[in-house]
mmCIF file of C-alpha atoms in Angstrom:
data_model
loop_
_atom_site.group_PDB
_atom_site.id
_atom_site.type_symbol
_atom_site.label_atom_id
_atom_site.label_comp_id
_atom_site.label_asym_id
_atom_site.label_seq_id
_atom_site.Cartn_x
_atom_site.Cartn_y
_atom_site.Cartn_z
ATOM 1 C CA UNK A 1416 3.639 -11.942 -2.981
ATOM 2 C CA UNK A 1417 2.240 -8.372 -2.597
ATOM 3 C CA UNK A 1418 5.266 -5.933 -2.450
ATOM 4 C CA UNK A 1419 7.973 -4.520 -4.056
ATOM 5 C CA UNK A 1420 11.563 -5.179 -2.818
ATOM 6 C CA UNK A 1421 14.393 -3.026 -3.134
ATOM 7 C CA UNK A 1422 18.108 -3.218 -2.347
ATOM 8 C CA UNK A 1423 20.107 -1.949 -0.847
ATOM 9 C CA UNK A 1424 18.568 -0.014 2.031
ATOM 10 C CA UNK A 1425 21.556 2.519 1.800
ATOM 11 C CA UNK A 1426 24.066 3.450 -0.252
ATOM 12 C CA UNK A 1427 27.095 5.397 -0.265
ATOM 13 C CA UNK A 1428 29.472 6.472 -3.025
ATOM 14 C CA UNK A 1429 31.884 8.657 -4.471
ATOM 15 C CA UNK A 1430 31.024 11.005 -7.517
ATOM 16 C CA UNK A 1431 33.466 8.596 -9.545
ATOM 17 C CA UNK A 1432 32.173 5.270 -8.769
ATOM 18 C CA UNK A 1433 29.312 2.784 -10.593
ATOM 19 C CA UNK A 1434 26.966 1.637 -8.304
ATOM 20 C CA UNK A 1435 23.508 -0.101 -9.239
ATOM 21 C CA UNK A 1436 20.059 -0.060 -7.465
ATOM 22 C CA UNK A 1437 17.952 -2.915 -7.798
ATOM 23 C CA UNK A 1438 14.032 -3.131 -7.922
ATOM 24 C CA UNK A 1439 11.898 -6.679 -7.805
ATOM 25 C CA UNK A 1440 8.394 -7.683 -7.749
ATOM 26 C CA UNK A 1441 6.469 -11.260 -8.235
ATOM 27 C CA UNK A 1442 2.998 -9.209 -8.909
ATOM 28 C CA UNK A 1443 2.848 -9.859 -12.332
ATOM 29 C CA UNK A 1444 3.324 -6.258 -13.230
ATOM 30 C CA UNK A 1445 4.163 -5.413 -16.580
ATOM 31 C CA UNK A 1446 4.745 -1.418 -15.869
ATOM 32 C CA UNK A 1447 7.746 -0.817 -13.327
ATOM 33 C CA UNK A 1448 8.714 3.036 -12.034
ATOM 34 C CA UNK A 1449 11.804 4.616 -10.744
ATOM 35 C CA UNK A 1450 11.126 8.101 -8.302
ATOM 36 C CA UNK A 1451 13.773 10.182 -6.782
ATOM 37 C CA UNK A 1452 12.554 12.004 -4.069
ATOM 38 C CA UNK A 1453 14.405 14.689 -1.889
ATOM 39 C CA UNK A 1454 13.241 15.486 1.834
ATOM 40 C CA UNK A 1455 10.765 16.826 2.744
ATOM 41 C CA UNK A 1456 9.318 16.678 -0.925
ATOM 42 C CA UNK A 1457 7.099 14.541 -3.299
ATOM 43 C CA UNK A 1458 8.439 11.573 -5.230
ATOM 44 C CA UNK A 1459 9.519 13.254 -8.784
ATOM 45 C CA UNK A 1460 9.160 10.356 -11.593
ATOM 46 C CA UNK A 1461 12.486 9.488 -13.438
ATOM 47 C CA UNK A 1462 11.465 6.719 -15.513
ATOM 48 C CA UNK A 1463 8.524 4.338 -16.318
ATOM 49 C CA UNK A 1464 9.221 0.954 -18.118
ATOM 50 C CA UNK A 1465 6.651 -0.675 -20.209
ATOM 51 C CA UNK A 1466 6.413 -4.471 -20.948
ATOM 52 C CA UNK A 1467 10.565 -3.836 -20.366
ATOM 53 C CA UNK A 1468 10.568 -1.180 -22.779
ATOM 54 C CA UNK A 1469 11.459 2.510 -21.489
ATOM 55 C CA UNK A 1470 8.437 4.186 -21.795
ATOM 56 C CA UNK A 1471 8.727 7.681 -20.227
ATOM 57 C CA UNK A 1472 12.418 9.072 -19.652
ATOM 58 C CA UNK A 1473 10.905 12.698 -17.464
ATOM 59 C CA UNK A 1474 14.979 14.350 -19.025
ATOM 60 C CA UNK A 1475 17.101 12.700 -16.329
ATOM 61 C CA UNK A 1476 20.834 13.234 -16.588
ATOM 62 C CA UNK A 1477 22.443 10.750 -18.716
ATOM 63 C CA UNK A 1478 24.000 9.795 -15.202
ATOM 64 C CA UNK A 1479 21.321 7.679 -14.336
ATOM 65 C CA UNK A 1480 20.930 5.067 -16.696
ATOM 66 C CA UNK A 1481 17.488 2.343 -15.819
ATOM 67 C CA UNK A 1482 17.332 -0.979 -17.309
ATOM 68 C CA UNK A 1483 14.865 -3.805 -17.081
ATOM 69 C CA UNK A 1484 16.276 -6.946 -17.681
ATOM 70 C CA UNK A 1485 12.748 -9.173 -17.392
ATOM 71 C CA UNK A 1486 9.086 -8.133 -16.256
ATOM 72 C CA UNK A 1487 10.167 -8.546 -12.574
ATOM 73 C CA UNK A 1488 13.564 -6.671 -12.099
ATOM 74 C CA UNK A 1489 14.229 -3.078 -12.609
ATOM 75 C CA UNK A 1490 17.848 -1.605 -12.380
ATOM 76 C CA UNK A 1491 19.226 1.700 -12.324
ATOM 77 C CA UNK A 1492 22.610 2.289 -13.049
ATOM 78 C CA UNK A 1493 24.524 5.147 -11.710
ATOM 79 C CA UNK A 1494 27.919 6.967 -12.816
ATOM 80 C CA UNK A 1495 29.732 9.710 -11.617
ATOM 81 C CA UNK A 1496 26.907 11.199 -9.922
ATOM 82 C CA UNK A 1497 26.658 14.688 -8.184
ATOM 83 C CA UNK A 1498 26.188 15.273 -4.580
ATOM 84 C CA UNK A 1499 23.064 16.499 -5.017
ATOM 85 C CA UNK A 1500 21.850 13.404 -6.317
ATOM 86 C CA UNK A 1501 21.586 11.904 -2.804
ATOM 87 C CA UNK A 1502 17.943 11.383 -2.216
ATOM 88 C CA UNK A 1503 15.752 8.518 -1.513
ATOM 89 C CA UNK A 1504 15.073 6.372 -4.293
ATOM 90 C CA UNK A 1505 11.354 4.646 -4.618
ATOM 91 C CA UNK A 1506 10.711 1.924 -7.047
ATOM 92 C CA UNK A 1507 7.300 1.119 -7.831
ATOM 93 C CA UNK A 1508 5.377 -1.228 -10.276
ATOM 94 C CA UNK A 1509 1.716 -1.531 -11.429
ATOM 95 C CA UNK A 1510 -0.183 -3.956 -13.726
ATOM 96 C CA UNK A 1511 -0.211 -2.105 -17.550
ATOM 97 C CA UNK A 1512 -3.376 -2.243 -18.530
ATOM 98 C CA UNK A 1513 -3.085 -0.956 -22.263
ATOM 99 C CA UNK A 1514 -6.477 0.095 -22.351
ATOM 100 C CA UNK A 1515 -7.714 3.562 -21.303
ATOM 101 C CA UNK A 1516 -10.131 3.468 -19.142
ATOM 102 C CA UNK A 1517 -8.044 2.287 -16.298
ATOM 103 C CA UNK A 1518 -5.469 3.860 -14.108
ATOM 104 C CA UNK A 1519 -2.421 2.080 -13.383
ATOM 105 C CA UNK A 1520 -2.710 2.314 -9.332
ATOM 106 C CA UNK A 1521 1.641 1.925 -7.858
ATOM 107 C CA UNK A 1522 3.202 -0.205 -5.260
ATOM 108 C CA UNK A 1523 6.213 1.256 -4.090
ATOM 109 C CA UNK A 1524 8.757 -0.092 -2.279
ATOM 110 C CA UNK A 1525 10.422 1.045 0.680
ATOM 111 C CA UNK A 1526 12.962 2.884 -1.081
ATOM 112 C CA UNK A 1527 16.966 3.183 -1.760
ATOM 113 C CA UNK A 1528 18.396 5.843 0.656
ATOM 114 C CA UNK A 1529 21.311 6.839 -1.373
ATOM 115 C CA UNK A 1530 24.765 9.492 -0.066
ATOM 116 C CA UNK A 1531 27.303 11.116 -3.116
ATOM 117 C CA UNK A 1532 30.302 12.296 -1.257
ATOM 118 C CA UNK B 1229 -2.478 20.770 -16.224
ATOM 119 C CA UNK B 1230 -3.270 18.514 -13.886
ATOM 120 C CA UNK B 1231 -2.253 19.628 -10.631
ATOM 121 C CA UNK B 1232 -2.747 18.503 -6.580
ATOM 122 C CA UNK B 1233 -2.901 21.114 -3.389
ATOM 123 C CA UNK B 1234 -2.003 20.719 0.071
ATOM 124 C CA UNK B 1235 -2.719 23.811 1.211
ATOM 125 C CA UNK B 1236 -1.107 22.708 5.412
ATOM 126 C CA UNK B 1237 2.530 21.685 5.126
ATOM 127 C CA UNK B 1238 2.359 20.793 8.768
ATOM 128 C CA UNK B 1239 -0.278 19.679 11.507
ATOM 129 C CA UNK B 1240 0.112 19.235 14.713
ATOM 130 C CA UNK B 1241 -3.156 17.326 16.555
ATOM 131 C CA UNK B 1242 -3.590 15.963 20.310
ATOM 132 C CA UNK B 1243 -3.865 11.885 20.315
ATOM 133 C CA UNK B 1244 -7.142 11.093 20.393
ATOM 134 C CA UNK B 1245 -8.458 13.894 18.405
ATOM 135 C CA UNK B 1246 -10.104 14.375 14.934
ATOM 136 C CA UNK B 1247 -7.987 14.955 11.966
ATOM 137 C CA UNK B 1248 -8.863 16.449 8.539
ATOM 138 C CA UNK B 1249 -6.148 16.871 6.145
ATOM 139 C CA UNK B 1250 -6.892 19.160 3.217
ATOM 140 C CA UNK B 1251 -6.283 18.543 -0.803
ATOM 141 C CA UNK B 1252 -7.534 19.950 -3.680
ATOM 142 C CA UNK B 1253 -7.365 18.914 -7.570
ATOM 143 C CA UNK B 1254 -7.063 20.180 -10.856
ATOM 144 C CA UNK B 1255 -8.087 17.777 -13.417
ATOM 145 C CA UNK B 1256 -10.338 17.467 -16.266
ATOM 146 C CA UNK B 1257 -11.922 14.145 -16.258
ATOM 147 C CA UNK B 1258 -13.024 12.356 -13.533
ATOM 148 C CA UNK B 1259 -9.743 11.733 -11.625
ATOM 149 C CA UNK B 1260 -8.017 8.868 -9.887
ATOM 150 C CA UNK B 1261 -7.448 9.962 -6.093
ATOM 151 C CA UNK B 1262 -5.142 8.713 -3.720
ATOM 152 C CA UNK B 1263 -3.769 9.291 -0.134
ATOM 153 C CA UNK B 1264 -0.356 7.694 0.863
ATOM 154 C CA UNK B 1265 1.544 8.070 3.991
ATOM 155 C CA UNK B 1266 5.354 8.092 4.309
ATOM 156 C CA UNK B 1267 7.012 7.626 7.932
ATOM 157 C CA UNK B 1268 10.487 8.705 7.888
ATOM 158 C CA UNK B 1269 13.018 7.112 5.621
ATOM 159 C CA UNK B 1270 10.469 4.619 4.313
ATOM 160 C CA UNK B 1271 8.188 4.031 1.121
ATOM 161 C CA UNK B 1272 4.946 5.226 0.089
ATOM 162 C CA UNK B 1273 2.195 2.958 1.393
ATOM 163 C CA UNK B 1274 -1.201 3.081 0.410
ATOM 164 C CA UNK B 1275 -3.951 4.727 2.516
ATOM 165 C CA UNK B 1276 -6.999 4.896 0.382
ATOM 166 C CA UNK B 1277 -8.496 5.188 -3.614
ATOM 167 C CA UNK B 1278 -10.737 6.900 -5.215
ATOM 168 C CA UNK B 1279 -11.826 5.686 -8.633
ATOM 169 C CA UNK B 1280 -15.735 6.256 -9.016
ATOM 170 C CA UNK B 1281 -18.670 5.174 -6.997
ATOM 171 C CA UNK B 1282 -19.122 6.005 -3.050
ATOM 172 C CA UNK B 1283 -17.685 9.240 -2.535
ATOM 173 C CA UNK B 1284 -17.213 8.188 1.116
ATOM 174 C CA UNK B 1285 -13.819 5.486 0.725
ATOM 175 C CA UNK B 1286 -12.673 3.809 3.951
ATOM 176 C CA UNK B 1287 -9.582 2.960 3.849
ATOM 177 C CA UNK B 1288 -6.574 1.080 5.968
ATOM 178 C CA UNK B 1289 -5.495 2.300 9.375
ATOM 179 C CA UNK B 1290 -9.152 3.646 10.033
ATOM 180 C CA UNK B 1291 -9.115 6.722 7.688
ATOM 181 C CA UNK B 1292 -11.958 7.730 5.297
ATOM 182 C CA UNK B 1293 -11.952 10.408 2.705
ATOM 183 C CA UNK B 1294 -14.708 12.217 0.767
ATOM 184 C CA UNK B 1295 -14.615 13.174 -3.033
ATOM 185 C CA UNK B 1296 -16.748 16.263 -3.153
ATOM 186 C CA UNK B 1297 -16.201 17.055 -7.133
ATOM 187 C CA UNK B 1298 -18.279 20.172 -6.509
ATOM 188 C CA UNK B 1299 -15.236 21.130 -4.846
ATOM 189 C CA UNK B 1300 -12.642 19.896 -6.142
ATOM 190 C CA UNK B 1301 -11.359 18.408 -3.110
ATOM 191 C CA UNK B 1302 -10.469 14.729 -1.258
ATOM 192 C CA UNK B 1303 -9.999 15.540 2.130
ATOM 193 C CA UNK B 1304 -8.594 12.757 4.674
ATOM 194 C CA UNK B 1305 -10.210 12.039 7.914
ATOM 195 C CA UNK B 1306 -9.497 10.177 10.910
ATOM 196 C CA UNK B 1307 -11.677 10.288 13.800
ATOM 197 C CA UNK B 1308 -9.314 9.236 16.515
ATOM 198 C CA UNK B 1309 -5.712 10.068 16.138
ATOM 199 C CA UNK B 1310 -2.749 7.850 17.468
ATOM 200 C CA UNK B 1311 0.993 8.553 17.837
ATOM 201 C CA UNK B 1312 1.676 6.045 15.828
ATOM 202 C CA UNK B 1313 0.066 8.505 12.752
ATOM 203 C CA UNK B 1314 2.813 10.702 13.166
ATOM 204 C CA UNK B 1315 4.088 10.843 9.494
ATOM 205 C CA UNK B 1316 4.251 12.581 6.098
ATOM 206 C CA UNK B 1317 0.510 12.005 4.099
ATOM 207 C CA UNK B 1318 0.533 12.427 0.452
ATOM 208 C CA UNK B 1319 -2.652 13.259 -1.877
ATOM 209 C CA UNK B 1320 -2.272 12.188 -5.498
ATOM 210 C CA UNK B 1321 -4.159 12.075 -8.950
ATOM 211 C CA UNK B 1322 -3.859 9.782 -11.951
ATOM 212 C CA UNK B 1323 -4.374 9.997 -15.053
ATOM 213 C CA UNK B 1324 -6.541 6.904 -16.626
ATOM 214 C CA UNK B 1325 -4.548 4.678 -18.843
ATOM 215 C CA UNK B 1326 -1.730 6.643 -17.716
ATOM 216 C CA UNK B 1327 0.971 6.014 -16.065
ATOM 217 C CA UNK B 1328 1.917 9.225 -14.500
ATOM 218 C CA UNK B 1329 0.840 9.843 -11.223
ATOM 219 C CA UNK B 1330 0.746 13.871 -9.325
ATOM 220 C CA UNK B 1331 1.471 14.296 -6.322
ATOM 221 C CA UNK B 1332 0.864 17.441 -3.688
ATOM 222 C CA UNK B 1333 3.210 18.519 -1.928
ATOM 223 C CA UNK B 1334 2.109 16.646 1.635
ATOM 224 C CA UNK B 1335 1.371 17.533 4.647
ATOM 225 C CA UNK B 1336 3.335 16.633 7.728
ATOM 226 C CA UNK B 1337 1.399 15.331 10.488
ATOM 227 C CA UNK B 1338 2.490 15.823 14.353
ATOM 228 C CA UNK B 1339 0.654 14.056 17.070
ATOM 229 C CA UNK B 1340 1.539 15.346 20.297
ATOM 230 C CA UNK B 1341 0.388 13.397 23.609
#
């Protein structure tokens, strides 16, 4: 199994409600991303897990909380968010390899298409 | 600072013709260089890598791009283009043992018949 799964396709929600995106891959991977990306713009990293530990947080708002329950799932939780939140979001996941002579090349998936009303 | 150029936000080409889409790099080590391509709504799939070796990389999709360090550059090529091309191409660098990877801002590729 070669990809990275993510659900659900879409998502809408109200600025007051708790809704969860979920991220899954069988790869082995050990490092596991979450990306926001507006249109017409790059993917902006939000947060890189680590052998499930949070490894990078880039300052997202405390609105957006991740969590990575084993090596193969990635959540992120999300609470009273802002309309300007809507945006696609990517998951992606790469083997860790601790040592520093390698890069840690992504697969993304196909991304969370989320709407705040 | 690391740092990734597209200098053409959009192209437009004729199917069947050559395409060259442009990026340049800031980086100070040898860098990691990817292309990805986006169509609408979707993820980020992989075109092509450069780590070291050949600076001519074929890659999926029949593109090839060149790593001229002189230049700082990793332009993508495609000798035929197809409608089915039409999409949003992304260059990127990484960092080795990193995990963070910077991306240009893309370039949006038209294909008119």
């Amino acid at each position: 199994d070669t990809e990275v799964t993510q659900t659900p396709k879409h998502l809408v929600m109200g600025m007051t409600n708790k809704k969860s995106l979920k991220c899954e891959q069988h790869m082995g991977h050990r490092a596991m991303y979450w990306y926001k990306q507006k249109a017409k713009k790059p993917p902006e990293l939000m947060f890189v897990y680590s052998y499930e530990k949070l490894s990078i947080n880039e300052s997202v708002p405390s609105r957006f909380s991740p969590e990575c329950p084993n090596s193969s799932l990635l959540n992120l939780h999300l609470h009273a968010l802002q309309p300007e939140d809507s945006a696609l979001y990517l998951c992606a996941s790469s083997q860790n390899t601790l040592a520093g002579s390698s890069y840690n090349e992504q697969f993304f998936g196909p991304g969370t298409r989320l709407t705040v009303l | 600072a690391q740092s990734v150029t597209q200098p053409d936000i959009h192209i437009t080409v004729s199917e069947g013709a050559s395409l060259e889409l442009r990026c340049n790099y800031s980086y100070g080590a040898t860098p990691y260089l990817f292309w990805y391509v986006q169509s609408p709504g979707q993820g980020l799939q992989l075109l092509l890598k450069y780590f070291s070796g050949d600076t001519l990389v074929q890659g999926i999709k029949g593109f090839e791009a060149e790593f001229k360090r002189s230049q700082s550059s990793f332009n993508l090529r495609k000798p035929s283009v197809h409608w089915s091309d039409a999409a949003e191409y992304f260059c990127a660098v990484g960092a080795a043992g990193g995990f963070k990877t910077i991306f240009g801002a893309g370039t949006r590729l038209f294909v008119k018949a």
